[in-house]
Short mmCIF file of C-alpha atoms and ligand atoms in Angstrom, two decimals:
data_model
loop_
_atom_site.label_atom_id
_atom_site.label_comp_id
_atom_site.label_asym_id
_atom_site.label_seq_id
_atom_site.Cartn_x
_atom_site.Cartn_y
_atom_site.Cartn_z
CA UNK W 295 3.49 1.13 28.34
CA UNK W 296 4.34 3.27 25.60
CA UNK W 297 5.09 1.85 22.02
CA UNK W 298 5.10 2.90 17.85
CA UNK W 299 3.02 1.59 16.06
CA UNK W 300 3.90 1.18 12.30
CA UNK W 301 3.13 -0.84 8.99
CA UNK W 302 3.70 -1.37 5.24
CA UNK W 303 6.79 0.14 4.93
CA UNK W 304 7.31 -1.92 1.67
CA UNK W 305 10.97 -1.69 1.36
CA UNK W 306 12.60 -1.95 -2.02
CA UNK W 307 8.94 0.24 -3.86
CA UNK W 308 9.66 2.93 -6.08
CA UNK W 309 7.45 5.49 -7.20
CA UNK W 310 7.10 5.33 -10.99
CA UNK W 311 10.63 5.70 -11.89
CA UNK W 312 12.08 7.26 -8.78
CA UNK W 313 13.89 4.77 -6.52
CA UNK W 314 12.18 5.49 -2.95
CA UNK W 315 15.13 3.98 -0.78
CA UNK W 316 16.08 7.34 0.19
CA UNK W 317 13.42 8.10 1.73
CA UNK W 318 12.91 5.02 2.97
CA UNK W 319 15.71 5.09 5.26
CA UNK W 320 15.14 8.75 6.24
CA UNK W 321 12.08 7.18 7.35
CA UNK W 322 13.44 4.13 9.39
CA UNK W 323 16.37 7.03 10.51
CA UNK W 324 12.75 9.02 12.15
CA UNK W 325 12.21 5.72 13.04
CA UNK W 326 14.73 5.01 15.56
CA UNK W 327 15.15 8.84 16.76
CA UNK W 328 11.51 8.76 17.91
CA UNK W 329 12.02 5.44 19.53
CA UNK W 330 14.97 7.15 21.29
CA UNK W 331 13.28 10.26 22.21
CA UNK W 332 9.91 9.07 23.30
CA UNK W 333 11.30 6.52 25.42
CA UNK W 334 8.97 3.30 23.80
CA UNK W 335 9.00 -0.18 25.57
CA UNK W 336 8.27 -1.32 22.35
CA UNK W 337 7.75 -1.35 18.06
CA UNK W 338 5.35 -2.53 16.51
CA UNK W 339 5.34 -3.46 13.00
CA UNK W 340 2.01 -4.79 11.32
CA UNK W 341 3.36 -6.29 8.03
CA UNK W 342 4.05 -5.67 4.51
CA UNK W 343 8.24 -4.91 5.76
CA UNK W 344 9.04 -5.42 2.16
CA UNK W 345 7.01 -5.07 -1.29
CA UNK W 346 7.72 -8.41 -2.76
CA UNK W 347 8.12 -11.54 -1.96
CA UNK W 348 11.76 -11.66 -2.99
CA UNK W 349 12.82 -7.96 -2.66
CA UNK W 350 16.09 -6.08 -3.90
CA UNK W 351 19.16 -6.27 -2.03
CA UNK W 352 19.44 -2.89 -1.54
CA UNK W 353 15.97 -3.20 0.51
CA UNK W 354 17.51 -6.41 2.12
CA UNK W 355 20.21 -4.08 3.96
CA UNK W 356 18.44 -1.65 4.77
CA UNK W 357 16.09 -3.59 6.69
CA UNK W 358 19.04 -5.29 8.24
CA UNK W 359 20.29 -1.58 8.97
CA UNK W 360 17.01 -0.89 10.57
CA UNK W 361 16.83 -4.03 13.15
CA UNK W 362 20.32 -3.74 14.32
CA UNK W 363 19.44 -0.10 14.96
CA UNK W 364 16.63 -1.07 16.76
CA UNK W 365 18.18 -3.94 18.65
CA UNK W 366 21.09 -1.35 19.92
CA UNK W 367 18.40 0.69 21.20
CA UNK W 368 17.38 -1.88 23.32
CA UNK W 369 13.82 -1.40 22.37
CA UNK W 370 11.58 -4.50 21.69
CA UNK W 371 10.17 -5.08 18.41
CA UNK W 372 7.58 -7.16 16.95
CA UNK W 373 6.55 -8.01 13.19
CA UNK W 374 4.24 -9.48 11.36
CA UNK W 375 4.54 -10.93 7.69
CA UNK W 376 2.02 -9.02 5.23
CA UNK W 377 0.59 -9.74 2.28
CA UNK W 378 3.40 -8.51 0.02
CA UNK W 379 6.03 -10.45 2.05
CA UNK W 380 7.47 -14.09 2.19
CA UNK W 381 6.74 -15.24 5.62
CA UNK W 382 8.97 -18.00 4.95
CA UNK W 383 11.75 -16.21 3.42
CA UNK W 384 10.98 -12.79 6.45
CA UNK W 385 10.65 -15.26 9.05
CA UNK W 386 14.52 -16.50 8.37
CA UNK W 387 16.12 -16.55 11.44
CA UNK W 388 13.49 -15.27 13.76
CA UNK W 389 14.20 -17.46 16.67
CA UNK W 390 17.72 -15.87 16.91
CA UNK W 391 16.80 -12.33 16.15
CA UNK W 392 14.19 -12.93 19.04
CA UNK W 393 16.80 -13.17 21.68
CA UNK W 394 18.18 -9.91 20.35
CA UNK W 395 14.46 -8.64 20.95
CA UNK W 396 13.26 -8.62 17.31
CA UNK W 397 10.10 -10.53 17.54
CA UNK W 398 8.78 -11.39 14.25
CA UNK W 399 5.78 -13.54 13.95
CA UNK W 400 5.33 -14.72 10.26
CA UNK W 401 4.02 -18.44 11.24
CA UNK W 402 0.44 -19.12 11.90
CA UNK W 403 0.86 -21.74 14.32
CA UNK W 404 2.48 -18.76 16.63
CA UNK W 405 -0.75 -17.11 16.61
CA UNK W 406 -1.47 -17.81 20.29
CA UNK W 407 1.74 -17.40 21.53
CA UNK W 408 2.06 -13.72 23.05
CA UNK W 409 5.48 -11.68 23.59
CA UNK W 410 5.71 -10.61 26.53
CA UNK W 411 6.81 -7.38 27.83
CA UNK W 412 6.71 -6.09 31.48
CA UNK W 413 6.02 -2.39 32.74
CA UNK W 414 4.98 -1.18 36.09
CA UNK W 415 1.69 -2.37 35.91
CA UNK W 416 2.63 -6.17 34.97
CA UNK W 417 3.07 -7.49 31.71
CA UNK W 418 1.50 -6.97 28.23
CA UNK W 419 0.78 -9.88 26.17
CA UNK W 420 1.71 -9.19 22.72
CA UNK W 421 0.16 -11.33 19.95
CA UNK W 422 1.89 -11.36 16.55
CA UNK W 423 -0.89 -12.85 13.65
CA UNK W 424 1.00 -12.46 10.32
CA UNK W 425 -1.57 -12.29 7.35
CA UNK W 426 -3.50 -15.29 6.98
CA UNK W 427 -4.04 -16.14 2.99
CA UNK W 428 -7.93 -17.74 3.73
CA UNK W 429 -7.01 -20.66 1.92
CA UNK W 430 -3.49 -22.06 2.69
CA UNK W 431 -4.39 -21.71 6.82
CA UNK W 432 -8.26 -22.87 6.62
CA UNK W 433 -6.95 -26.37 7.65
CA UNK W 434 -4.45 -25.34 10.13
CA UNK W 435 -6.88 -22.75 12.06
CA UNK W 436 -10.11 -25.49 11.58
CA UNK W 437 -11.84 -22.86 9.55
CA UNK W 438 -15.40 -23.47 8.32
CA UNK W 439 -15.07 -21.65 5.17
CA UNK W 440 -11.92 -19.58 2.98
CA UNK W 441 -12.37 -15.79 3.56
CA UNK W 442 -10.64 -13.69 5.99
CA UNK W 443 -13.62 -13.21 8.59
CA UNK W 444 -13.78 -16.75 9.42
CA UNK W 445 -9.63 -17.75 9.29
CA UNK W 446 -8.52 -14.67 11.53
CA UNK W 447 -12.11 -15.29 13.75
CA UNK W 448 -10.18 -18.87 14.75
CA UNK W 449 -6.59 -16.91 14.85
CA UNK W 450 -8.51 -14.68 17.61
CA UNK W 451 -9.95 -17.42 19.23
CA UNK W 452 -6.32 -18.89 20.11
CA UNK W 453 -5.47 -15.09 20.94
CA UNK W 454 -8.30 -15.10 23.81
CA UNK W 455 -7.76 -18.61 24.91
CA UNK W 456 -4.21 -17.59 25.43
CA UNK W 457 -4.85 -14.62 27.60
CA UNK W 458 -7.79 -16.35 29.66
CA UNK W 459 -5.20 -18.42 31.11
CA UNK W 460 -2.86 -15.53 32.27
CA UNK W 461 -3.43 -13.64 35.42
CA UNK W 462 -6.12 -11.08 35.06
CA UNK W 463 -5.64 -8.25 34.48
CA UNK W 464 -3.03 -8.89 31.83
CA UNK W 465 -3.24 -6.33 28.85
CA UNK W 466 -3.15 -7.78 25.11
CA UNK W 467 -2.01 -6.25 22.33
CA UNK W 468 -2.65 -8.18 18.70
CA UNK W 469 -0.62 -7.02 15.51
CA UNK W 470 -2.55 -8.12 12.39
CA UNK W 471 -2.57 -7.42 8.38
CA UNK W 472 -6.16 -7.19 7.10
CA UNK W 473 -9.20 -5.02 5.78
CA UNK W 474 -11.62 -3.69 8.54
CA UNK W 475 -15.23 -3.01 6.78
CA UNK W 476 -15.98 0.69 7.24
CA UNK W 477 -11.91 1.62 6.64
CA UNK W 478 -10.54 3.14 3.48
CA UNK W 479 -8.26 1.84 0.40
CA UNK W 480 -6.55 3.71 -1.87
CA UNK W 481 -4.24 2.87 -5.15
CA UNK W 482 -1.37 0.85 -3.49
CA UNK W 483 -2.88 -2.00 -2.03
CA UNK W 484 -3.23 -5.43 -3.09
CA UNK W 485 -6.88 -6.51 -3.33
CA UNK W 486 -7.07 -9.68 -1.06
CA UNK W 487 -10.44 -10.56 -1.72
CA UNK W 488 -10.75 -14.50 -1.21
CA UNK W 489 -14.11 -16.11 -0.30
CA UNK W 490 -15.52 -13.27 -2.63
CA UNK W 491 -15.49 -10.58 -0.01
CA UNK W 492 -11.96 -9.08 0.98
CA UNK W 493 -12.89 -6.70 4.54
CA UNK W 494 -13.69 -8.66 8.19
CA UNK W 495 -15.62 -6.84 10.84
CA UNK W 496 -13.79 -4.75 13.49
CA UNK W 497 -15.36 -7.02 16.17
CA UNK W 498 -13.26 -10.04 15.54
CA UNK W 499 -10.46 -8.13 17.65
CA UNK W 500 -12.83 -7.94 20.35
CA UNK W 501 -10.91 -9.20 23.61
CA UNK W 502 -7.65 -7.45 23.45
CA UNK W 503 -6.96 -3.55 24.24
CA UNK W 504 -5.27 -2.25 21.08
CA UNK W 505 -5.04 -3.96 17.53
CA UNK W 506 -2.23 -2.54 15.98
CA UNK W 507 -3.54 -2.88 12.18
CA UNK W 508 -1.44 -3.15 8.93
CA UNK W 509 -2.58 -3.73 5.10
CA UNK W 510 -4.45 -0.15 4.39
CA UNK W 511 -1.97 2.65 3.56
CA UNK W 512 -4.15 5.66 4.73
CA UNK W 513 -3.37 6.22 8.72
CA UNK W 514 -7.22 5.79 10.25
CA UNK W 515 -8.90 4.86 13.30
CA UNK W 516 -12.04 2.21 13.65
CA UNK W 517 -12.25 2.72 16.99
CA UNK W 518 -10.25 4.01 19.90
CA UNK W 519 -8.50 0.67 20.21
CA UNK W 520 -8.52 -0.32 16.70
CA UNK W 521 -6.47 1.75 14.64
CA UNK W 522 -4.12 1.75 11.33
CA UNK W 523 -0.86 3.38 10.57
CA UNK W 524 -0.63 3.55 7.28
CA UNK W 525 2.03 3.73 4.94
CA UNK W 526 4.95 5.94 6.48
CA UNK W 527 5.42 7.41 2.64
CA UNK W 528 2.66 7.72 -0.07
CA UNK W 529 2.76 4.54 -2.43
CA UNK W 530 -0.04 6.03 -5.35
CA UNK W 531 -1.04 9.55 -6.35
CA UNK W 532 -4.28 8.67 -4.77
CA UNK W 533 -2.61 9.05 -1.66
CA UNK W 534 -1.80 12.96 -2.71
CA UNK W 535 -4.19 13.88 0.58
CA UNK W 536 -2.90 10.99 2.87
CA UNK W 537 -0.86 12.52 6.40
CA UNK W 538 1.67 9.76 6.56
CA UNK W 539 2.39 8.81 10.35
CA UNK W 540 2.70 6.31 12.56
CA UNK W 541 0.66 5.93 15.94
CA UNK W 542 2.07 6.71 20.01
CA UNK W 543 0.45 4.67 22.12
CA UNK W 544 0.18 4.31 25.53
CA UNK W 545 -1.54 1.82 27.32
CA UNK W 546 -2.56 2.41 30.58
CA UNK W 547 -2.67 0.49 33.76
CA UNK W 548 -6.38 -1.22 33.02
CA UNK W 549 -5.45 -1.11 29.76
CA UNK W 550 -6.93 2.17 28.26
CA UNK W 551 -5.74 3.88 25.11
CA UNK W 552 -4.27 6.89 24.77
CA UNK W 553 -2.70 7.30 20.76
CA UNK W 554 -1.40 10.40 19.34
CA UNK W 555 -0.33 10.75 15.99
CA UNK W 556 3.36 11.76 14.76
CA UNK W 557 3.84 12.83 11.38
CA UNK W 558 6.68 10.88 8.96
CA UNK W 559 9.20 12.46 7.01
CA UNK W 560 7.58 13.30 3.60
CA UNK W 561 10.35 13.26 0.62
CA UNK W 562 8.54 15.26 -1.55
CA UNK W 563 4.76 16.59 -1.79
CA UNK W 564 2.45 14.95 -4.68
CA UNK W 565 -0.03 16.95 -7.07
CA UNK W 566 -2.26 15.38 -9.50
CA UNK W 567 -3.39 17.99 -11.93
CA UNK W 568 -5.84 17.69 -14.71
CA UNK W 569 -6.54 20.09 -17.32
CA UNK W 570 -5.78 21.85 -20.63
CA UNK W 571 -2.28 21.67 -21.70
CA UNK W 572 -2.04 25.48 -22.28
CA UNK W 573 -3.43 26.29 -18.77
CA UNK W 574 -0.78 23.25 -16.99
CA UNK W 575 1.64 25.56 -18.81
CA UNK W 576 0.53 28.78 -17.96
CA UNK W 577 -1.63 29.42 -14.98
CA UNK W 578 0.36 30.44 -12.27
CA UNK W 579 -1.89 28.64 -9.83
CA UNK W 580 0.28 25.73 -10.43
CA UNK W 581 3.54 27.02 -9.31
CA UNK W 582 3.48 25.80 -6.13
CA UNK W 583 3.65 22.19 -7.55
CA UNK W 584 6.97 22.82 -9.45
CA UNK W 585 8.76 21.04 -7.18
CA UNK W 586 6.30 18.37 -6.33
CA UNK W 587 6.09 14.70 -8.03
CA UNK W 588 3.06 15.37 -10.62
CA UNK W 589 0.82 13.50 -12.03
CA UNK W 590 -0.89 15.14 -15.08
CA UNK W 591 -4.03 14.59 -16.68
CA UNK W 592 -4.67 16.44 -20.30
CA UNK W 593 -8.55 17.22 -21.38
CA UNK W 594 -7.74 18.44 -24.52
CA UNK W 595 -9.48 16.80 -28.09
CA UNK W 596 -6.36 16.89 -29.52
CA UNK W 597 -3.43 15.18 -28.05
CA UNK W 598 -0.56 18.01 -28.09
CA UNK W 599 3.15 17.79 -29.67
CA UNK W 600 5.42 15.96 -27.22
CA UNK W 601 3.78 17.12 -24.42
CA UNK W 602 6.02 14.93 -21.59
CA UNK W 603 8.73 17.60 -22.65
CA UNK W 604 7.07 20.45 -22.62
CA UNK W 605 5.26 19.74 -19.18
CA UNK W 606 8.95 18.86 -17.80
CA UNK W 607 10.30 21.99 -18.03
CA UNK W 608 7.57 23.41 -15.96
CA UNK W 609 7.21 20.39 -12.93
CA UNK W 610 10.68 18.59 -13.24
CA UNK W 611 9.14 15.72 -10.93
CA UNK W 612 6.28 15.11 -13.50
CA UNK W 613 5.88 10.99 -13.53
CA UNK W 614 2.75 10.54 -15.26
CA UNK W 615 0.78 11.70 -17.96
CA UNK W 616 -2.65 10.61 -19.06
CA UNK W 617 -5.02 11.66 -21.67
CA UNK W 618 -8.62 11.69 -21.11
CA UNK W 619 -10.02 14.51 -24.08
CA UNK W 620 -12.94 15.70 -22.46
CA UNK W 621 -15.37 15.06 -25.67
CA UNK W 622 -18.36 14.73 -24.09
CA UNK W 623 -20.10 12.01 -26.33
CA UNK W 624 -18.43 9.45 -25.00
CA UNK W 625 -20.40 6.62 -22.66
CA UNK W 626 -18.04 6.41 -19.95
CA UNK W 627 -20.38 3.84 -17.73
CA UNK W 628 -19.64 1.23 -20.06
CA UNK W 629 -17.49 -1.45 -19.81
CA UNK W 630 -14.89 -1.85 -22.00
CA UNK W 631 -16.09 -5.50 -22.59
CA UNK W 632 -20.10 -3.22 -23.68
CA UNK W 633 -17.86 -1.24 -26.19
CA UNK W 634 -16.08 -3.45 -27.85
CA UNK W 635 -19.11 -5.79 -28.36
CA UNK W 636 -20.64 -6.25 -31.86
CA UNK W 637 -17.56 -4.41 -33.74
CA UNK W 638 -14.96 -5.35 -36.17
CA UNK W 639 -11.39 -5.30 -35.65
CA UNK W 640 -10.85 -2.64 -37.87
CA UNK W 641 -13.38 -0.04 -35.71
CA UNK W 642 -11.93 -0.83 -32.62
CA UNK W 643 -8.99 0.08 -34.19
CA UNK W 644 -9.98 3.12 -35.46
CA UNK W 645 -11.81 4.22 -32.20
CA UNK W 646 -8.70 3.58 -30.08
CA UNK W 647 -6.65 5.96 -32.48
CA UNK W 648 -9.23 8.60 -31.98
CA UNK W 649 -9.91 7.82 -28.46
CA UNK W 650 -5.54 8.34 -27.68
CA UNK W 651 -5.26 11.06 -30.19
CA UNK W 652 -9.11 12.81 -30.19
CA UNK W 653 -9.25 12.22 -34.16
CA UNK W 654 -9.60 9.55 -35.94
CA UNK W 655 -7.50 7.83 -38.67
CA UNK W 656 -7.45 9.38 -42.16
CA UNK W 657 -8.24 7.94 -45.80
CA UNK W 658 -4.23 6.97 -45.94
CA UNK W 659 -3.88 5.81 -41.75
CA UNK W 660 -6.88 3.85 -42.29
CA UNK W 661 -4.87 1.82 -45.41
CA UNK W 662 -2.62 1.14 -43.52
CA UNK W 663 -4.51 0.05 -40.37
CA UNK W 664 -6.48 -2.41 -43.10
CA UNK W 665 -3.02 -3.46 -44.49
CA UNK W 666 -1.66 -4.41 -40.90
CA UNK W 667 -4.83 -6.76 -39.81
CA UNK W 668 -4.70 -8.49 -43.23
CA UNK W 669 -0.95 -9.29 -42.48
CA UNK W 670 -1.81 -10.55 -39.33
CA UNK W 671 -5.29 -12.43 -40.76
CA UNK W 672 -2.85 -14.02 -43.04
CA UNK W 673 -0.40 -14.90 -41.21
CA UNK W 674 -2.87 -16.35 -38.87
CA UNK W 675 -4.09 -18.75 -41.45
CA UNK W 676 -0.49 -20.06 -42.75
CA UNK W 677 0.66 -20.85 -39.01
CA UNK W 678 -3.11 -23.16 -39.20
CA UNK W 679 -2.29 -24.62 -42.18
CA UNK W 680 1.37 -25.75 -41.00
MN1 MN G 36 0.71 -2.81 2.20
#
């Protein structure tokens, strides 16, 4: 059996201020070719289909786009809910859509219940485990405690009771949206931390042949049989590095993995730069980021004229611009909570217009800093007295 396996497309994300939909359908359009042209038995989808709960409707149709696509194809496809998504509002419909072949799994209480799909070797045993949020499904799974270990340990457990009553032999396959310790984050995730501790060890997938992981956005392997996709676009600048991809894997006759790795469309490249403003203007080392989405970071002690515009005309794609004067004096290991304690208003005041701008306020800012907190101080008082 040969299938895709995919996650977190987040339909309905931009990037800063650029609408990704675009390249979100080129993406599901890659999709569906490589369906076509690798011959799959099946899709796999491990959660986070949409960003939000209640997403745009322009992200609505396209994923409606994408599973009528995929239902023409005649290829099976399973989903999970993630932790951006409604289960309730994704799962809408999913015992129709499953006689078209669209699988999706977005209720715990389905957790044990495999979809099956037949090859020449027998049949693989699917298992669909949306994300489990540690509190609302402790109850429902008999969980001793809240955190992620423990609820998707007893999701597992049905998973492995399940296939210990099929014929041996029968390959399993588990789709699930969580942190593995030992795997990477970047900047686009949402923490999940519940319990106090937000990763579960790899082993709790132990019993099944592939898990088919969703929730990180950086493709990686855990092991040979435990693997994520990633993101099929980059979500953050931290992902400037990331190879976006999804996995092709085929699952042999006694169940062994083979997974190769096929790049995804990528809309445009991203470049974080950092660095004086005269040398992001002038050093030709950074033309080959003119046409890339930038991300610029200034180290100058002065904060430049307007210097969105002027960067602009360089990198057209800039969409963000931080300041971060490279002073020296200041002690960056504290917390901001450590800096602020002990000092008036009126110096954190000043220190934040020196810390944006590298200098601080002047005899005449500084009046009319004072003149703005007494305003406020005053005002504070009559709304007491009222
Ligand atoms: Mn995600």
């Amino acid at each position: 059996m040969r299938f895709l396996h995919t996650s977190d497309w987040h339909l309905g994300r931009s990037f800063h201020r650029v609408s990704l939909l675009g390249a979100q359908r080129a993406f599901l359009d890659h999709l569906v070719a490589t369906a076509r042209s690798e011959r799959v038995d099946a899709v796999l989808v491990a959660g986070d289909v949409y960003d939000r709960a209640v997403p745009p409707l322009s992200a609505v149709d396209l994923f409606d786009e994408a599973l009528n696509r995929l239902a023409d194809l005649g290829v099976p496809t399973v989903m999970i809910s993630g932790n951006h998504d409604s289960a309730r509002r994704l799962g809408v419909g999913a015992g129709l859509m499953g006689r078209a072949g669209i699988h999706l799994r977005t209720d715990p209480a389905g957790c044990g219940r495999p979809v099956l799909l037949p090859d020449e070797h027998g049949e693989v045993a699917v298992y669909g485990l949306p994300y489990l949020e540690p509190a609302l499904v402790r109850q429902e799974f008999g969980a001793e405690q809240a955190d992620h270990t423990a609820v998707l340990t007893a999701a597992m457990d049905r998973v492995r009771a399940d296939l210990a009553g099929r014929p041996a032999g029968t390959r399993a396959v588990v789709l699930a949206h969580a942190f593995v310790t030992g795997a990477a984050p970047c900047d686009s995730e949402r923490d999940i931390t519940a319990g106090g501790v937000q990763a579960v060890p790899a082993e709790v997938f132990d019993g099944v042949h592939y898990a088919a992981l969703g929730h990180l956005h950086g493709c990686q392997t855990v092991s040979d049989r435990v693997r994520y996709s990633g993101s099929p676009l980059a979500y953050s600048f931290s992902e400037e590095h990331h190879r976006k991809s999804m996995w092709l894997v085929t699952l042999g006759a006694d169940g062994e993995v083979t997974a190769d790795r096929l790049d995804t469309p990528v809309p445009r490249r991203l470049a974080r730069l950092r660095g004086r403003f005269d040398d992001l203007l002038g050093n030709p080392a950074h033309d080959r980021h003119t046409d890339a989405w930038v991300e610029a970071t200034l180290t100058d002690p002065y904060r430049p004229h307007e210097p969105m515009a002027a960067l602009a005309k360089r990198f057209p794609h800039i969409l963000s611009l931080a300041f971060e004067p490279d002073t020296g004096d200041e002690d960056r290991a504290a917390s901001y909570a450590q800096r602020l304690r002990g000092r008036t208003d009126g110096q954190i005041a000043e220190d934040f217009v020196a810390h944006v701008r590298g200098q601080g306020p002047d005899h005449d800012e500084r009046a009319v800093l004072s003149e703005a907190f007494d305003a406020v101080r005053a005002d504070a008082a009559r709304t007491e007295g009222d």
